[in-house]
PDB file of C-alpha atoms and ligand atoms in Angstrom:
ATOM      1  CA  UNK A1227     119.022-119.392  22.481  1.00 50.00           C
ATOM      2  CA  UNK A1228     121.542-118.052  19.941  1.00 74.00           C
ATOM      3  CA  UNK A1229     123.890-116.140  22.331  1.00 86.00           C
ATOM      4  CA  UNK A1230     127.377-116.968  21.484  1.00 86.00           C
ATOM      5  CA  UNK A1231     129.944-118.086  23.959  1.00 86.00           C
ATOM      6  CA  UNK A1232     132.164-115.109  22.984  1.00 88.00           C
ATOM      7  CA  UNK A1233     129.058-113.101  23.941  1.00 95.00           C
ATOM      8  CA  UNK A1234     129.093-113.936  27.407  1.00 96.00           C
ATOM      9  CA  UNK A1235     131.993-111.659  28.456  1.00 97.00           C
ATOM     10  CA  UNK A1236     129.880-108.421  27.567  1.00 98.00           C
ATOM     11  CA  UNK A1237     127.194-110.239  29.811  1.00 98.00           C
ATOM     12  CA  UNK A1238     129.127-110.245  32.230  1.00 98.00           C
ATOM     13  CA  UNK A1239     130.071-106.828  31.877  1.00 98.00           C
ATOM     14  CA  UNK A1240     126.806-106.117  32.430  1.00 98.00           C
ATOM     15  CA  UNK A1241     126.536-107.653  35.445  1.00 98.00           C
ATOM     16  CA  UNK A1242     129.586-106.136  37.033  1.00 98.00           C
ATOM     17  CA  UNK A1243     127.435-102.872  35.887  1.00 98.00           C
ATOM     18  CA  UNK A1244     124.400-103.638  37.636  1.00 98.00           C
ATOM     19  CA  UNK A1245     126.707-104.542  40.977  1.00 98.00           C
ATOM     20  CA  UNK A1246     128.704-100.955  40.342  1.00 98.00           C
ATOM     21  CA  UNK A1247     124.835 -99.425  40.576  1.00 98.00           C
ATOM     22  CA  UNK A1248     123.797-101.136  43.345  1.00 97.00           C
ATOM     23  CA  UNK A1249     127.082-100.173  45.477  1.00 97.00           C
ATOM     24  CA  UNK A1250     126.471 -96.616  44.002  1.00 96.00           C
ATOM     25  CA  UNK A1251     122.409 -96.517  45.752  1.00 96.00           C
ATOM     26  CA  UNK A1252     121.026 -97.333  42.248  1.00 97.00           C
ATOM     27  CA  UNK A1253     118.311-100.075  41.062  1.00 96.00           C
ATOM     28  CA  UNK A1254     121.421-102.872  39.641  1.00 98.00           C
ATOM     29  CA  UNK A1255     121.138-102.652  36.055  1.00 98.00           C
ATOM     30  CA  UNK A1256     123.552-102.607  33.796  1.00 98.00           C
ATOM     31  CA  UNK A1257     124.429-102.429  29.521  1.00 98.00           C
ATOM     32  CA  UNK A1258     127.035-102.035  26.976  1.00 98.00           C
ATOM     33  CA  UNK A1259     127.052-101.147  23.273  1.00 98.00           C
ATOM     34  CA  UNK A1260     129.109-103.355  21.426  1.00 98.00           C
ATOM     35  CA  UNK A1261     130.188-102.579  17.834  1.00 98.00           C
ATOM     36  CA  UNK A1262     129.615-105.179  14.769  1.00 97.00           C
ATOM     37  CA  UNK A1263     133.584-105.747  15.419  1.00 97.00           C
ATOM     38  CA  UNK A1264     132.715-106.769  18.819  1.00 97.00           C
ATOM     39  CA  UNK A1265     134.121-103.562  20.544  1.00 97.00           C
ATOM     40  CA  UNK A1266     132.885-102.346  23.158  1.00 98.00           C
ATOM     41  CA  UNK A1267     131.589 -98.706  22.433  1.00 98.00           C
ATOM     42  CA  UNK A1268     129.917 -97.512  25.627  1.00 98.00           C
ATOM     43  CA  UNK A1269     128.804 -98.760  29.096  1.00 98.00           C
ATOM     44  CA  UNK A1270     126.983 -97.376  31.906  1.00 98.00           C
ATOM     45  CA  UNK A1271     124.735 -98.332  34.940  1.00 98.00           C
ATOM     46  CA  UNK A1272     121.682 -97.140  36.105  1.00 97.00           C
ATOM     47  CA  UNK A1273     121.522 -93.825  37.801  1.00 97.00           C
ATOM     48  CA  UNK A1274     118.100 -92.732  38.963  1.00 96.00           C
ATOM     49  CA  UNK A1275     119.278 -92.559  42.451  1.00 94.00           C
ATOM     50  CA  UNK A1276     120.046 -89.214  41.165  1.00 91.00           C
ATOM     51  CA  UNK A1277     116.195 -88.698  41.359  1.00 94.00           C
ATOM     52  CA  UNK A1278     115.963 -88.745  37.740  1.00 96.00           C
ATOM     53  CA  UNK A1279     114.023 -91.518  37.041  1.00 95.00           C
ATOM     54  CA  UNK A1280     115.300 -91.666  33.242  1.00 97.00           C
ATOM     55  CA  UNK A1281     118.414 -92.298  33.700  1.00 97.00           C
ATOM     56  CA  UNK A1282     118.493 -95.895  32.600  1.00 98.00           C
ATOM     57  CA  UNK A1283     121.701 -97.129  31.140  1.00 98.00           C
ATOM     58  CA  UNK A1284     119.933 -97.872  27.652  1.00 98.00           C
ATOM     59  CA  UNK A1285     118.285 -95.109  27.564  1.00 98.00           C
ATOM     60  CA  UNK A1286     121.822 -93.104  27.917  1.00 98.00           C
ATOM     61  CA  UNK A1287     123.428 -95.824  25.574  1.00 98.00           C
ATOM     62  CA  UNK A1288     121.014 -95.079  22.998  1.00 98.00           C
ATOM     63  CA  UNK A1289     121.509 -91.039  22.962  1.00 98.00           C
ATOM     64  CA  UNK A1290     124.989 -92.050  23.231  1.00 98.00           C
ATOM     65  CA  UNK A1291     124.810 -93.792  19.681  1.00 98.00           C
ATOM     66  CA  UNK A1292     122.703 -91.029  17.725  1.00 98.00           C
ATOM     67  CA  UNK A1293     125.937 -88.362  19.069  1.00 98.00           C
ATOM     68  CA  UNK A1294     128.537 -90.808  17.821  1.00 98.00           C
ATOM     69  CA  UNK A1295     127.284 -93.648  15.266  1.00 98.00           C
ATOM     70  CA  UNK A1296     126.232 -93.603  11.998  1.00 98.00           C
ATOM     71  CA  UNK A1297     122.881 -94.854  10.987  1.00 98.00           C
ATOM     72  CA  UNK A1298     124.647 -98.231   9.225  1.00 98.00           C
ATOM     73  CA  UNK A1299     126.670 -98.337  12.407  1.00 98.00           C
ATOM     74  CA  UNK A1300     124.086 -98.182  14.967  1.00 98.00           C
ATOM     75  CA  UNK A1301     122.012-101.168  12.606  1.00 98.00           C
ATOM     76  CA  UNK A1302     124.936-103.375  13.124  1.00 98.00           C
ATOM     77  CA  UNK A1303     125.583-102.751  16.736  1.00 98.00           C
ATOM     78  CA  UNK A1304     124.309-105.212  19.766  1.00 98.00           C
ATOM     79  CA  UNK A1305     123.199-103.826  23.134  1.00 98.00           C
ATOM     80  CA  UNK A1306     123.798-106.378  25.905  1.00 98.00           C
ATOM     81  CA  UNK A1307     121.977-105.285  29.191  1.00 98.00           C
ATOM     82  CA  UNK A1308     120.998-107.356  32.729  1.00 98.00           C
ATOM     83  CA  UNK A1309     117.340-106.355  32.111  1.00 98.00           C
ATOM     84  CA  UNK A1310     115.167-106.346  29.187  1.00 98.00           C
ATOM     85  CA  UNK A1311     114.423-102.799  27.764  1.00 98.00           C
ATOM     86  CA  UNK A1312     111.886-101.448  29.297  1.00 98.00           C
ATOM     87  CA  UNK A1313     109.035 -99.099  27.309  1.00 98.00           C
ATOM     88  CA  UNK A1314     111.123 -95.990  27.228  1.00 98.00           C
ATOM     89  CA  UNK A1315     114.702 -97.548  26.656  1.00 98.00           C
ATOM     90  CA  UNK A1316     112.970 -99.869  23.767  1.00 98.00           C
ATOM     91  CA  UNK A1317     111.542 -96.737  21.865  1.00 98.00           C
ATOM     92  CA  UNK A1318     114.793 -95.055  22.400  1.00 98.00           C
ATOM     93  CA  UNK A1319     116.829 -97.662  20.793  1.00 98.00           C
ATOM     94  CA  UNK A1320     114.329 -97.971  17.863  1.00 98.00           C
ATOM     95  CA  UNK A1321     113.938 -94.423  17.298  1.00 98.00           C
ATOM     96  CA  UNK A1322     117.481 -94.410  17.045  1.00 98.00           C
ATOM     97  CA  UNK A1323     117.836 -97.186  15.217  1.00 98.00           C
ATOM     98  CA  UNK A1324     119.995 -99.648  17.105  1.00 98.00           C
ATOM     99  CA  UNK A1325     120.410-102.814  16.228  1.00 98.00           C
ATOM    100  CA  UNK A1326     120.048-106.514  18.321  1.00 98.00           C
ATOM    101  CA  UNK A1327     119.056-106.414  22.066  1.00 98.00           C
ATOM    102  CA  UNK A1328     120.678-109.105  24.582  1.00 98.00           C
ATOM    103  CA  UNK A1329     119.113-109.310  27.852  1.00 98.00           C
ATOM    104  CA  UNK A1330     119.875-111.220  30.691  1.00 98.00           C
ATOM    105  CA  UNK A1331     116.345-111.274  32.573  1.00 98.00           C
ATOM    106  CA  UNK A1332     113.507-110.456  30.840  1.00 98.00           C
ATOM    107  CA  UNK A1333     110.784-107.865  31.789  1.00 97.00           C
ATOM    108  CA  UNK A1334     108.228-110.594  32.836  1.00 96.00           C
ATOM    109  CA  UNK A1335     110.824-111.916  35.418  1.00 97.00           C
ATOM    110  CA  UNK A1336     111.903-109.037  36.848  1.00 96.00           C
ATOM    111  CA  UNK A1337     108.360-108.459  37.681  1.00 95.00           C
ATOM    112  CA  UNK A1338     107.599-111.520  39.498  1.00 96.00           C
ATOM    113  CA  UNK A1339     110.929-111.199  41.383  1.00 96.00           C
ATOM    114  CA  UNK A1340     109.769-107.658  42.379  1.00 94.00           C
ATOM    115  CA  UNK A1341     106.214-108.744  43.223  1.00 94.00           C
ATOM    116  CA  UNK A1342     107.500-111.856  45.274  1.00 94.00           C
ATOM    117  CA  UNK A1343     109.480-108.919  47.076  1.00 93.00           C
ATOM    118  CA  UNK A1344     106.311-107.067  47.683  1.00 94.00           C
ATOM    119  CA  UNK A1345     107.444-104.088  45.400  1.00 94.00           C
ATOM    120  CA  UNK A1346     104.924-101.679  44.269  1.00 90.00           C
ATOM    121  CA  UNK A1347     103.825-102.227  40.496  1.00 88.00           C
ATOM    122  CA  UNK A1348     106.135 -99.323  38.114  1.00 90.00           C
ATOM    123  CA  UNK A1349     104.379 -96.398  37.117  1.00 93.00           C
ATOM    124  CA  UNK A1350     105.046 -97.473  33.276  1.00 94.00           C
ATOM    125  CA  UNK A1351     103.348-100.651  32.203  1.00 93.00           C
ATOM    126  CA  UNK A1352     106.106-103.925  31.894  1.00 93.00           C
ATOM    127  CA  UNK A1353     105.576-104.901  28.299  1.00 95.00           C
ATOM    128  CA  UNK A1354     108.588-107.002  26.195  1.00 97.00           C
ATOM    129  CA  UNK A1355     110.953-105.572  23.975  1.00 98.00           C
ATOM    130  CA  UNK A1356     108.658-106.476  20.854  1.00 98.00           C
ATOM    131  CA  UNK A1357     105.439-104.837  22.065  1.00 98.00           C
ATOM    132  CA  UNK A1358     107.199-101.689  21.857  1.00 98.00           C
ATOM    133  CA  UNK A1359     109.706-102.332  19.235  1.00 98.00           C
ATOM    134  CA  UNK A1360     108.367-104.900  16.786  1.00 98.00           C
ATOM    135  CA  UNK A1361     111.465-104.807  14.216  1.00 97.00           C
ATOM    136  CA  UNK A1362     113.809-105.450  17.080  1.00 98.00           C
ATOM    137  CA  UNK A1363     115.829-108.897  17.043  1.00 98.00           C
ATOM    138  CA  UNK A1364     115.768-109.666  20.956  1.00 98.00           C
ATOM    139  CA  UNK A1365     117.495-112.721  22.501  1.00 97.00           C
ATOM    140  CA  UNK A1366     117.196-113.971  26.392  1.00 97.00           C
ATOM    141  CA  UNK A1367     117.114-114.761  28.923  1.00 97.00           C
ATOM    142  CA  UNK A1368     120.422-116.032  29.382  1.00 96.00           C
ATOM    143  CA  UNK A1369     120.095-118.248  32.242  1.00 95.00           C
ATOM    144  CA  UNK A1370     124.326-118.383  32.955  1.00 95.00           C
ATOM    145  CA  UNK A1371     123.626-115.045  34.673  1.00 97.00           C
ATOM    146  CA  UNK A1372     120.044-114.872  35.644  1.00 97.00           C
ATOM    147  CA  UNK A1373     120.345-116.181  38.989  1.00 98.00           C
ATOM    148  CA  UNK A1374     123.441-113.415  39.788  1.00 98.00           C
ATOM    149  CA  UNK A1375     120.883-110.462  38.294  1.00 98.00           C
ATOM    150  CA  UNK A1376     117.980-111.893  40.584  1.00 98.00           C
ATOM    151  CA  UNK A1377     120.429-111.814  43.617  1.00 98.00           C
ATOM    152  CA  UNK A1378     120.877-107.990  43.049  1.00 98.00           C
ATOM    153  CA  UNK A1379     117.629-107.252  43.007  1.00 97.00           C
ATOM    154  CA  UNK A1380     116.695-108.943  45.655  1.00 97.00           C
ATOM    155  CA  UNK A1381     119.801-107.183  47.759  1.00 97.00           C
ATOM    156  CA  UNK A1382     118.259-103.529  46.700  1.00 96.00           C
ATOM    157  CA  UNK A1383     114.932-104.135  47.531  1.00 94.00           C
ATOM    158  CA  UNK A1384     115.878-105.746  50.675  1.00 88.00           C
ATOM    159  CA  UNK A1385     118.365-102.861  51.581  1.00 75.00           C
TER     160      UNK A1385
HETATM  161 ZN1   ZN B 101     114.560 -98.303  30.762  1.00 91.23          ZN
END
């Protein structure tokens, strides 16, 4: 694990995020774009309560970089999220050429958190970060906040 203790604040962050969804009616996930400098660019939470189902918080994180990054700026940038990418948000931050993904939980244990809850499978496969996105540096799970993400999940599906 090469997650830096200075790294753990945006972690957090994300975190806070996925709680701010889940008091909103949203699935609790949560991500920020951080800068090379280490500032914090742009946040957001997930919002398909909406009944968009796209709205994931990478997903708007990465459109949010083509509008306002440059390519060499978007390379150098890290996106720190409380769940791995899934398909659609990891071809949206390669296509836009982002740079390293954090994650707090990975893909494969959401999925066995959601099937011990007796959620139905998603209607896109679960597949990591690397399946989609093979040129993607990807680091987690971070297990300082796994436990917290698993308790959210567990409180929305339970709702
Ligand atoms: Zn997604």
């Amino acid at each position: 694990m090469v997650v830096k203790d200075t790294e753990l604040s945006y972690l957090r962050r994300c975190v806070e995020l996925a709680a701010e969804a889940l008091e909103a009616g949203d699935e609790p996930f949560g991500s920020v774009l951080v800068s090379a400098g280490g500032e914090i660019l742009a946040e957001d939470h997930n919002r398909v309560a909406s009944g968009d189902r796209t709205r994931h918080p990478e997903f708007e994180l990465a459109r949010w970089a083509a509008a306002h990054m440059t390519p060499e700026e978007r390379a150098t940038a890290t996106v720190y999220t409380s769940g791995e990418h899934c398909p659609m948000c990891a071809a949206a931050h390669a296509w836009v050429g982002l740079g390293r993904i954090v994650y707090v939980a990975s893909s494969e244990q959401l999925a066995d958190w959601l099937s011990q809850l007796g959620v139905s499978a998603p209607p896109v496969r679960t597949l990591p970060v690397n399946e989609v996105a093979p040129g993607v540096v990807v680091e987690g799970p971070v297990p300082e906040f796994t436990e917290r993400v698993r308790r959210l999940h567990h409180r929305f599906h339970r709702r």
